[in-house]
Amino acid sequence: MTDPASQHPKTISELPLEAIALAGRLFDAARSGDTVILSQALAAGLPANMTNDQGNTLLMLAAYSGHASAVELLIQHGADPNRLNDRGQSPLAGAVFKNEDDVIEALLRGGADPDFGSPNAMQCISMFKQEEKWAEKFQAAPGKGRAATP
């Protein structure tokens, strides 16, 4: 009997070129907020927490690029709003950095923890002088304190 894990590629270089190209198109769809492509891919079984070579999820790319509707779609399909990239950054901190208010609201509704990541979103609102706008909402966020420690 063959071990099922041994049948999967261990590195990206072992993947078929078509699979690599498809992954690139899906990450581009997240960056551009293309909810049609993302919806089709998610319905076909795309993992909502798929990551690229830097650990950025589709959600991170959509959030950082300012696409609230794509963020909402991905969260509805199980994307983790507290999944950190390889640099320890959260989608919420990225949205604060980019001053994407609609994305911040969508992430908070979706369970993002403002205290998670490095720097975390609470630290980012301080760095970017946005405490007046966000501190109260971050303190009351449904996901506050719920993210797993990295």
XYZ file of C-alpha atoms in Angstrom:
150
model
C 0.000 0.000 0.000
C 1.301 3.454 -0.946
C 1.488 6.284 1.566
C -0.926 9.012 0.295
C 1.443 11.756 1.467
C 4.185 10.400 -0.786
C 1.983 11.066 -3.827
C 1.925 14.856 -3.270
C 4.685 17.174 -4.510
C 7.072 18.227 -1.759
C 8.286 21.402 -3.473
C 6.789 23.857 -5.928
C 9.244 22.687 -8.587
C 7.510 19.283 -8.519
C 4.115 20.810 -9.371
C 2.800 20.815 -12.925
C 3.255 24.185 -14.649
C -0.529 24.445 -15.032
C -0.982 24.221 -11.250
C 1.611 26.934 -10.664
C -0.068 29.178 -13.241
C -3.495 28.596 -11.666
C -2.185 29.452 -8.207
C -0.724 32.675 -9.606
C -4.088 33.597 -11.139
C -5.855 32.954 -7.833
C -3.432 35.140 -5.891
C -3.871 37.825 -8.573
C -7.658 37.513 -8.160
C -7.292 38.158 -4.425
C -5.046 41.182 -5.063
C -7.501 42.615 -7.594
C -10.628 41.755 -5.597
C -12.054 39.502 -8.302
C -14.867 37.890 -6.329
C -16.186 36.032 -9.385
C -12.986 34.022 -9.841
C -12.568 33.551 -6.091
C -16.193 32.370 -5.715
C -15.781 29.832 -8.499
C -12.502 28.547 -7.093
C -13.854 28.300 -3.547
C -16.953 26.465 -4.794
C -14.649 24.035 -6.615
C -12.767 23.262 -3.394
C -9.967 25.840 -3.238
C -8.634 25.958 0.331
C -9.676 29.356 1.723
C -6.360 29.587 3.620
C -4.119 28.862 0.627
C -0.778 30.645 1.018
C 1.921 31.834 -1.337
C 5.677 31.483 -0.927
C 5.721 34.324 1.646
C 2.951 32.831 3.739
C 0.424 35.399 2.540
C -3.079 33.998 2.359
C -5.638 35.019 -0.219
C -7.283 36.959 2.627
C -4.071 38.830 3.442
C -3.635 39.853 -0.197
C -7.270 40.950 -0.558
C -7.107 42.899 2.723
C -3.810 44.606 1.936
C -5.116 45.543 -1.502
C -8.298 47.086 -0.101
C -10.974 44.671 -1.314
C -13.593 44.389 1.438
C -15.996 42.281 -0.651
C -13.257 39.729 -1.360
C -12.320 39.733 2.342
C -15.940 39.025 3.298
C -16.232 36.264 0.695
C -13.059 34.542 1.862
C -14.084 34.723 5.533
C -17.508 33.288 4.651
C -15.671 30.350 3.075
C -13.540 29.700 6.145
C -10.488 31.918 5.676
C -8.846 32.574 9.039
C -8.708 36.344 9.703
C -5.925 35.707 12.230
C -3.608 33.689 10.001
C -0.203 35.389 10.049
C 2.176 35.518 7.111
C 5.810 34.428 7.380
C 6.733 37.867 8.762
C 4.200 37.586 11.604
C 1.819 40.132 10.076
C -1.964 39.853 10.282
C -4.481 40.903 7.639
C -5.916 43.422 10.122
C -2.552 45.098 10.729
C -2.028 45.223 6.956
C -5.407 46.896 6.469
C -4.564 49.461 9.171
C -1.206 50.129 7.499
C -2.973 50.717 4.168
C -5.776 52.746 5.842
C -8.485 50.487 4.379
C -11.476 51.293 6.612
C -14.005 48.989 4.888
C -11.546 46.100 5.053
C -10.834 46.775 8.738
C -14.577 46.665 9.464
C -14.987 43.411 7.481
C -12.072 41.779 9.299
C -13.391 42.837 12.709
C -16.839 41.417 11.864
C -15.098 38.241 10.700
C -13.327 37.682 14.020
C -9.937 39.345 13.545
C -8.023 39.808 16.800
C -6.514 43.324 17.024
C -3.924 42.071 19.552
C -2.500 39.353 17.302
C 0.596 39.538 15.118
C 3.740 41.610 15.126
C 3.198 44.438 15.004
C -0.420 43.880 15.944
C -3.260 46.105 14.759
C -3.449 47.909 18.121
C 0.209 48.882 17.746
C -0.419 49.922 14.139
C -3.230 52.328 15.044
C -0.828 53.921 17.504
C 2.011 54.128 14.951
C -0.253 55.649 12.319
C -2.130 57.983 14.694
C -5.478 56.247 14.183
C -6.348 55.556 17.839
C -9.228 58.029 17.818
C -10.799 56.245 14.872
C -10.244 52.608 15.909
C -9.272 52.108 19.583
C -12.836 51.744 20.865
C -13.847 49.359 18.065
C -10.691 47.303 18.540
C -11.315 47.010 22.294
C -14.851 45.744 21.586
C -13.887 43.481 18.660
C -15.613 40.070 18.802
C -12.299 38.346 18.002
C -10.189 40.227 20.573
C -8.034 37.793 22.519
C -9.282 34.763 20.576
C -6.412 34.187 18.158
C -4.067 31.316 18.910
C -0.555 32.255 19.934
C 1.846 31.769 16.998
